[in-house]
Amino acid sequence: MIQTNSGLRSLVQSLRPITSSLSEIAAYSCYTSQAASALQQVSRPNSYSEDEYAKVDWDNLGFGITPVDYMYTMKCSSDGKFEQGQLAPYGNVDLSPSAAVLNYGQGLYEGTKAYRTEDGRLLLFRLDQNATRMKMGADRLCMACPSSYQFIDAVKQTALANKRWIPPRGKGTLYIRPLLMGSGAVLGLAPAPEYTFLVYASPVGNYFKEGLKPLNLCVEEEFHRATRGGAGGVKSITNYAPVLKAMARAKSRGFSDVLYLDSASKKNLEEVSSCNIFLVKGNIISTPATSGTILQGVTRRSIIEIALDHGYQVFIFLKEGCMYQRKLKWQSPILHTKTKQKGCRLKTTGKRLPANRTDQKTGQLKNIPIGSCPITNFKHK
C-alpha cells in the first residue's frame, strides 16, 4: 500500500492559500505517495444536493463541449506582466484577424481535470506541473506566461465557479483547459505584442468512444507527429492539427488511434496522437525518453514514480533502437496515459511486409482486466 510522505510537500510549495471572492476556496493541501501522485484539494468537504448539479445526462456523458457557466481570462501587454484576471460568463472571445495565434499559431494549451469525491470535495491533479510545462512551452514559442501562482489560481477559480458541472463521482470529470495565445495583432513574423490567458471547462466522460473497452492502435509510418528540433516536446497548438489526417485514416480502418514512430529512422516508438505510451513485461516498464519530440506528460511522470514505488524497474530509453517496433512482439501489456483508460495487451496479426512495414503487423490491443496490473489498478483509484 502506498503511504503518505510529508516530504513531498515541496512539490506544492508554490500552492499557498489564495484569497478569492469564492468563499468555498480553501488552502491547498497535498496528500501523496512517495510517487508524488497527489490530488490537490481545492474545496472544503461539503454535502451536495441533487438540485445543485447542472441538468446533464451524466450516464451518457461523452468527450465533447458542454457550455458551462464561467471562464477565466487574463491579459498582458508588451511588458510581459499579466494583470489581475477575472471570471466572466462563458462565451466567445474577440480576436483581431491579424492575431499571432491565428496567423502564426503562437499558442499553447494545457489539460487537467476536476474530480468530485464521495464526500463532496473537489480535487485537482498536480497543477504545479501543468504550470511548469506551460512555462517551458512559452519560452520555446517566445511568449509571455502567467506565473505558476496565477496559473493555479485561475484553474482553481474556474473549477469552483463551475462546480455544479463537475459530474458525480464515477460519472465523469470536469475537463479544464488553460489556453495561452498571442492575441496581439502582427503582420510580419514576430512575437505578439499582447497575450491572453484563458481557462474554460466542460464536463466529460471517457476520451475514447470505447470507454474502458480495449483499443486498437495503428502504427503509422507515413506521417509523423514531431521531428527533432521542432516543438513536439511542448504543448503547442500547432502539434495537433497535423495528426488529424493520420487519425482519420486509422479510424476509417477501424482503429482507435495512431501510434507514431520517430521521423528519423521510422523504427522507434514515440507516442500516440494524444498520450504517452509504456511497454510492460513482468516488472519491467519501458518508455521513450522525452528528448524533444515527445511531450513531458504529467500522467507519464506520475506513472513512472508510482511504478518505482511499487518495485517496478523503469527504463527510459535514450538510444536509437531501444524502443524498436519489433519489440511489440515480446512485450506484454501496453499502457497509455489517457486518464481513466485500461491497460492494453498486444496480439500480433498477419504477416510482415517488405521493408519491415507495419500495415499488416498492427496488432489488436486486448484488455487487461482492471486490477490485474498494480499500475492500472492504482491509477483508477
Coordinates of C-alpha atoms in Angstrom, one line a residue:
M1 CA 0.0 0.0 0.0
I2 CA 1.4 3.4 -0.9
Q3 CA 1.9 5.6 2.2
T4 CA 1.7 9.3 2.5
N5 CA 5.1 11.1 2.5
S6 CA 5.1 14.5 4.1
G7 CA 8.5 15.2 2.5
L8 CA 6.7 15.6 -0.9
R9 CA 5.1 18.9 0.3
S10 CA 8.0 20.6 -1.5
L11 CA 6.1 19.7 -4.7
V12 CA 3.4 22.2 -3.8
Q13 CA 5.4 24.9 -2.1
S14 CA 4.0 27.4 -4.6
L15 CA 0.4 26.4 -3.7
R16 CA -0.1 28.8 -0.8
P17 CA -3.5 29.9 0.3
I18 CA -5.2 32.1 -2.2
T19 CA -7.7 34.9 -1.4
S20 CA -10.7 34.9 -3.6
S21 CA -14.3 36.1 -3.7
L22 CA -15.4 32.5 -3.7
S23 CA -16.0 31.5 -0.1
E24 CA -15.6 27.8 -0.8
I25 CA -12.0 28.1 -1.8
A26 CA -9.7 26.8 0.9
A27 CA -5.9 26.5 1.3
Y28 CA -4.2 24.0 -1.0
S29 CA -3.2 20.7 0.6
C30 CA -1.4 17.7 -0.9
Y31 CA -1.5 14.1 0.1
T32 CA 0.7 11.8 -1.9
S33 CA 2.7 8.6 -2.0
Q34 CA 6.5 8.7 -2.5
A35 CA 5.5 8.7 -6.1
A36 CA 4.0 12.2 -5.7
S37 CA 0.8 11.1 -7.4
A38 CA -1.2 13.6 -5.5
L39 CA -4.5 15.2 -5.9
Q40 CA -4.8 18.7 -4.7
Q41 CA -7.8 19.5 -2.5
V42 CA -9.5 22.7 -3.7
S43 CA -12.6 22.9 -1.6
R44 CA -13.7 22.0 1.9
P45 CA -15.7 18.8 2.4
N46 CA -19.3 19.5 1.6
S47 CA -22.7 17.9 1.1
Y48 CA -24.2 18.5 -2.3
S49 CA -27.9 18.1 -3.0
E50 CA -29.1 16.8 -6.4
D51 CA -30.5 20.2 -7.4
E52 CA -27.1 21.7 -7.2
Y53 CA -25.9 19.7 -10.2
A54 CA -26.4 21.0 -13.7
K55 CA -29.0 19.3 -15.9
V56 CA -26.8 16.9 -17.7
D57 CA -27.3 13.2 -18.6
W58 CA -24.4 12.1 -16.5
D59 CA -24.8 8.4 -17.6
N60 CA -24.2 9.2 -21.3
L61 CA -21.5 11.8 -21.0
G62 CA -19.0 11.8 -23.9
F63 CA -15.9 13.8 -24.5
G64 CA -17.2 17.0 -26.0
I65 CA -18.1 20.6 -25.4
T66 CA -20.9 21.3 -23.0
P67 CA -21.1 25.1 -22.3
V68 CA -20.7 25.8 -18.6
D69 CA -21.3 29.0 -16.6
Y70 CA -17.9 30.7 -16.4
M71 CA -14.5 31.0 -17.9
Y72 CA -11.4 32.9 -16.7
T73 CA -9.4 35.5 -18.7
M74 CA -6.3 37.4 -18.0
K75 CA -4.2 39.6 -20.3
C76 CA -0.7 41.0 -20.6
S77 CA 0.9 43.7 -22.8
S78 CA 4.4 44.1 -24.1
D79 CA 5.8 44.5 -20.6
G80 CA 5.3 40.7 -20.1
K81 CA 3.3 41.1 -16.9
F82 CA -0.2 39.6 -16.6
E83 CA -2.8 41.8 -15.0
Q84 CA -5.4 40.6 -12.5
G85 CA -7.6 38.1 -14.2
Q86 CA -11.3 37.6 -13.7
L87 CA -14.2 35.2 -14.2
A88 CA -16.7 36.0 -16.9
P89 CA -19.7 34.3 -18.4
Y90 CA -18.7 31.5 -20.8
G91 CA -18.8 32.8 -24.3
N92 CA -16.8 33.8 -27.4
V93 CA -13.7 35.9 -27.3
D94 CA -12.8 38.8 -29.6
L95 CA -9.6 38.5 -31.6
S96 CA -8.0 40.7 -34.3
P97 CA -7.9 39.0 -37.7
S98 CA -4.1 39.6 -37.5
A99 CA -3.7 38.0 -34.1
A100 CA -0.5 36.0 -33.9
V101 CA -2.3 32.9 -32.7
L102 CA -4.5 33.0 -35.9
N103 CA -1.7 33.8 -38.4
Y104 CA 1.4 32.1 -36.9
G105 CA 0.0 29.5 -34.5
Q106 CA 1.5 31.2 -31.4
G107 CA -0.4 29.4 -28.8
L108 CA -0.2 26.7 -26.1
Y109 CA -2.7 24.8 -24.1
E110 CA -2.8 22.5 -21.1
G111 CA -5.4 20.0 -19.9
T112 CA -6.4 18.9 -16.4
K113 CA -9.5 17.7 -14.6
A114 CA -11.5 18.4 -11.5
Y115 CA -12.8 15.3 -9.7
R116 CA -15.6 15.0 -7.2
T117 CA -15.2 12.7 -4.2
E118 CA -17.9 10.8 -2.4
D119 CA -17.9 13.3 0.5
G120 CA -18.3 16.3 -1.8
R121 CA -14.7 17.5 -2.1
L122 CA -13.4 18.8 -5.4
L123 CA -9.9 17.7 -6.4
L124 CA -7.3 18.7 -9.0
F125 CA -4.3 16.8 -10.1
R126 CA -0.7 18.1 -9.9
L127 CA -1.4 21.6 -11.3
D128 CA 2.1 22.8 -10.5
Q129 CA 3.4 20.5 -13.2
N130 CA 1.0 21.8 -15.8
A131 CA 2.0 25.3 -14.9
T132 CA 5.7 24.4 -15.3
R133 CA 5.1 22.8 -18.6
M134 CA 3.3 25.9 -19.9
K135 CA 6.3 28.0 -18.9
M136 CA 8.6 25.7 -20.9
G137 CA 6.3 26.0 -23.9
A138 CA 6.0 29.7 -23.6
D139 CA 9.8 30.0 -23.6
R140 CA 10.0 27.9 -26.7
L141 CA 7.4 30.0 -28.6
C142 CA 8.7 33.4 -27.3
M143 CA 5.5 34.1 -25.3
A144 CA 4.8 35.9 -22.0
C145 CA 3.4 33.4 -19.5
P146 CA 1.5 33.7 -16.2
S147 CA 3.3 32.7 -13.1
S148 CA 2.6 29.3 -11.5
Y149 CA 0.7 31.0 -8.8
Q150 CA -1.5 32.8 -11.4
F151 CA -2.0 29.6 -13.4
I152 CA -3.1 27.6 -10.4
D153 CA -5.4 30.3 -9.0
A154 CA -7.1 30.6 -12.4
V155 CA -7.7 26.9 -12.7
K156 CA -8.9 26.7 -9.2
Q157 CA -11.4 29.6 -9.6
T158 CA -12.7 28.1 -12.8
A159 CA -13.3 24.8 -11.2
L160 CA -15.1 26.2 -8.3
A161 CA -17.2 28.7 -10.3
N162 CA -18.4 25.7 -12.4
K163 CA -18.7 23.2 -9.6
R164 CA -22.3 22.3 -10.5
W165 CA -20.9 21.0 -13.8
I166 CA -18.5 18.6 -12.1
P167 CA -20.1 15.1 -12.5
P168 CA -20.9 12.9 -9.6
R169 CA -18.2 10.5 -8.6
G170 CA -17.8 7.7 -11.2
K171 CA -19.8 9.6 -13.9
G172 CA -17.0 11.7 -15.3
T173 CA -14.9 14.7 -14.6
L174 CA -14.8 18.4 -15.4
Y175 CA -12.1 18.8 -18.1
I176 CA -10.3 22.2 -17.6
R177 CA -8.3 23.7 -20.5
P178 CA -5.9 26.6 -19.8
L179 CA -5.1 28.3 -23.0
L180 CA -2.3 30.8 -23.7
M181 CA -2.4 32.7 -27.0
G182 CA -0.8 35.5 -28.8
S183 CA -3.8 37.7 -29.1
G184 CA -2.0 40.9 -30.2
A185 CA -2.0 41.9 -33.9
V186 CA 1.0 41.3 -36.0
L187 CA 1.6 41.2 -39.8
G188 CA 5.2 40.3 -40.1
L189 CA 6.5 37.1 -38.4
A190 CA 7.2 38.2 -34.8
P191 CA 6.1 37.6 -31.3
A192 CA 2.7 39.0 -30.4
P193 CA 2.6 42.4 -28.6
E194 CA -0.2 41.1 -26.3
Y195 CA -1.1 37.7 -24.8
T196 CA -4.3 36.3 -23.4
F197 CA -4.5 33.6 -20.8
L198 CA -7.9 31.9 -20.8
V199 CA -9.3 29.0 -18.8
Y200 CA -12.5 27.2 -19.8
A201 CA -14.1 23.9 -18.9
S202 CA -16.5 21.2 -19.9
P203 CA -17.9 18.1 -18.2
V204 CA -16.6 15.0 -19.9
G205 CA -16.7 11.2 -19.9
N206 CA -14.1 8.9 -21.4
Y207 CA -11.9 10.3 -24.2
F208 CA -12.2 7.3 -26.4
K209 CA -15.6 6.2 -27.5
E210 CA -14.8 2.6 -26.5
G211 CA -14.8 3.8 -22.9
L212 CA -13.0 1.2 -20.8
K213 CA -13.1 -1.4 -23.6
P214 CA -10.0 -2.5 -25.5
L215 CA -8.4 -0.2 -28.0
N216 CA -6.8 -0.8 -31.4
L217 CA -3.8 1.2 -32.3
C218 CA -2.4 1.6 -35.8
V219 CA 1.4 2.0 -36.2
E220 CA 1.9 5.0 -38.6
E221 CA 4.9 5.2 -40.9
E222 CA 4.0 7.9 -43.4
F223 CA 3.0 10.8 -41.2
H224 CA 4.9 12.0 -38.1
R225 CA 3.8 13.9 -35.1
A226 CA 7.1 15.7 -34.5
T227 CA 10.7 16.0 -35.7
R228 CA 14.0 16.7 -34.0
G229 CA 14.5 20.3 -33.3
G230 CA 10.7 21.0 -33.6
A231 CA 8.1 21.8 -31.0
G232 CA 7.0 18.2 -30.3
G233 CA 8.2 18.5 -26.7
V234 CA 5.9 21.3 -25.8
K235 CA 2.1 21.5 -25.8
S236 CA 1.9 23.9 -28.8
I237 CA -1.5 24.1 -30.6
T238 CA 0.4 23.6 -33.9
N239 CA 1.2 20.0 -32.9
Y240 CA -2.3 18.6 -33.2
A241 CA -3.9 19.6 -36.5
P242 CA -1.2 17.7 -38.5
V243 CA -2.2 14.4 -36.9
L244 CA -5.8 14.7 -37.9
K245 CA -5.3 13.1 -41.3
A246 CA -3.4 10.1 -39.9
M247 CA -6.1 9.7 -37.2
A248 CA -8.9 9.9 -39.8
R249 CA -7.2 7.3 -41.9
A250 CA -6.7 5.0 -39.0
K251 CA -10.3 5.3 -37.8
S252 CA -11.6 4.6 -41.3
R253 CA -9.8 1.2 -41.0
G254 CA -11.4 0.5 -37.6
F255 CA -8.6 1.7 -35.3
S256 CA -9.0 3.9 -32.2
D257 CA -5.9 6.0 -32.6
V258 CA -2.4 6.1 -34.1
L259 CA 1.0 5.0 -32.6
Y260 CA 3.7 7.2 -34.1
L261 CA 7.3 6.3 -35.0
D262 CA 10.3 8.6 -34.9
S263 CA 10.7 10.7 -38.0
A264 CA 14.4 10.0 -38.5
S265 CA 14.5 6.2 -38.6
K266 CA 10.8 5.3 -38.7
K267 CA 11.6 2.4 -36.4
N268 CA 11.4 3.7 -32.8
L269 CA 8.1 4.0 -31.0
E270 CA 7.3 7.6 -29.7
E271 CA 3.7 8.2 -28.7
V272 CA 0.0 8.1 -29.6
S273 CA -1.7 11.2 -31.0
S274 CA -2.8 12.5 -27.6
C275 CA -0.9 10.5 -25.0
N276 CA 2.4 8.9 -24.0
I277 CA 2.9 5.1 -24.0
F278 CA 4.6 2.4 -21.9
L279 CA 5.6 -1.1 -22.7
V280 CA 5.4 -3.6 -19.8
K281 CA 6.9 -7.1 -19.3
G282 CA 6.7 -8.6 -15.9
N283 CA 8.0 -6.0 -13.5
I284 CA 9.8 -4.0 -16.2
I285 CA 8.3 -0.9 -17.7
S286 CA 9.9 0.9 -20.6
T287 CA 9.0 4.2 -22.2
P288 CA 10.7 6.5 -24.7
A289 CA 12.6 9.5 -23.4
T290 CA 11.1 12.9 -23.7
S291 CA 14.0 14.2 -25.8
G292 CA 12.4 17.0 -27.6
T293 CA 9.9 15.1 -29.8
I294 CA 7.7 13.7 -27.0
L295 CA 5.6 15.7 -24.7
Q296 CA 6.5 15.6 -21.0
G297 CA 3.2 14.2 -19.8
V298 CA 2.1 14.8 -16.2
T299 CA 0.4 11.4 -16.1
R300 CA 3.6 9.8 -17.6
R301 CA 5.7 11.2 -14.9
S302 CA 3.2 10.1 -12.2
I303 CA 3.1 6.5 -13.6
I304 CA 6.9 6.3 -13.5
E305 CA 7.0 7.5 -9.9
I306 CA 4.2 5.2 -8.9
A307 CA 5.8 2.2 -10.7
L308 CA 9.1 2.8 -8.8
D309 CA 7.1 3.0 -5.6
H310 CA 5.6 -0.4 -6.3
G311 CA 9.0 -2.0 -7.0
Y312 CA 8.9 -1.9 -10.8
Q313 CA 12.0 -1.4 -12.9
V314 CA 11.5 1.6 -15.2
F315 CA 13.7 2.0 -18.3
I316 CA 13.6 5.4 -20.1
F317 CA 15.3 4.7 -23.4
L318 CA 17.6 7.3 -24.7
K319 CA 19.3 5.4 -27.5
E320 CA 18.1 4.7 -31.0
G321 CA 16.6 1.2 -31.5
C322 CA 15.7 0.6 -27.8
M323 CA 12.0 1.2 -28.5
Y324 CA 12.0 -0.5 -31.9
Q325 CA 8.6 -1.5 -33.1
R326 CA 9.6 -5.2 -33.4
K327 CA 9.7 -5.3 -29.6
L328 CA 5.9 -5.2 -29.6
K329 CA 6.1 -9.0 -30.3
W330 CA 7.6 -9.8 -26.9
Q331 CA 6.4 -7.0 -24.7
S332 CA 3.3 -7.8 -22.6
P333 CA 0.8 -5.0 -21.7
I334 CA 0.8 -1.7 -23.4
L335 CA -0.2 1.2 -21.1
H336 CA -1.1 4.7 -22.3
T337 CA -1.5 7.9 -20.3
K338 CA -5.1 8.9 -21.1
T339 CA -6.8 9.3 -17.8
K340 CA -9.3 6.5 -16.9
Q341 CA -8.4 4.1 -19.6
K342 CA -7.4 0.5 -19.0
G343 CA -4.1 -1.1 -20.0
C344 CA -3.9 -3.0 -23.2
R345 CA -2.2 -6.2 -24.5
L346 CA -0.8 -6.6 -27.9
K347 CA -1.5 -9.6 -30.1
T348 CA 0.3 -9.6 -33.5
T349 CA -1.7 -10.5 -36.6
G350 CA -0.9 -11.0 -40.2
K351 CA 2.5 -11.3 -41.9
R352 CA 5.4 -9.0 -42.2
L353 CA 5.7 -7.0 -45.4
P354 CA 8.9 -6.0 -47.2
A355 CA 11.0 -3.2 -45.6
N356 CA 9.5 -4.0 -42.2
R357 CA 6.3 -2.2 -42.9
T358 CA 3.6 -2.4 -40.3
D359 CA 0.4 -2.3 -42.2
Q360 CA -0.3 -6.0 -41.6
K361 CA 1.7 -6.3 -38.4
T362 CA -0.5 -3.9 -36.4
G363 CA -1.9 -5.9 -33.5
Q364 CA -5.1 -6.0 -31.7
L365 CA -4.8 -4.4 -28.2
K366 CA -6.6 -6.7 -25.9
N367 CA -7.9 -5.6 -22.5
I368 CA -6.2 -6.5 -19.2
P369 CA -8.9 -6.8 -16.5
I370 CA -8.7 -3.9 -14.1
G371 CA -6.7 -4.9 -11.0
S372 CA -4.5 -7.4 -12.8
C373 CA -1.8 -4.8 -13.2
P374 CA -0.9 -2.8 -10.0
I375 CA -0.1 0.3 -12.0
T376 CA -3.5 0.5 -13.7
N377 CA -5.2 -0.6 -10.5
F378 CA -3.7 2.3 -8.6
K379 CA -4.3 4.7 -11.4
H380 CA -8.1 4.1 -11.3
K381 CA -8.5 4.6 -7.6

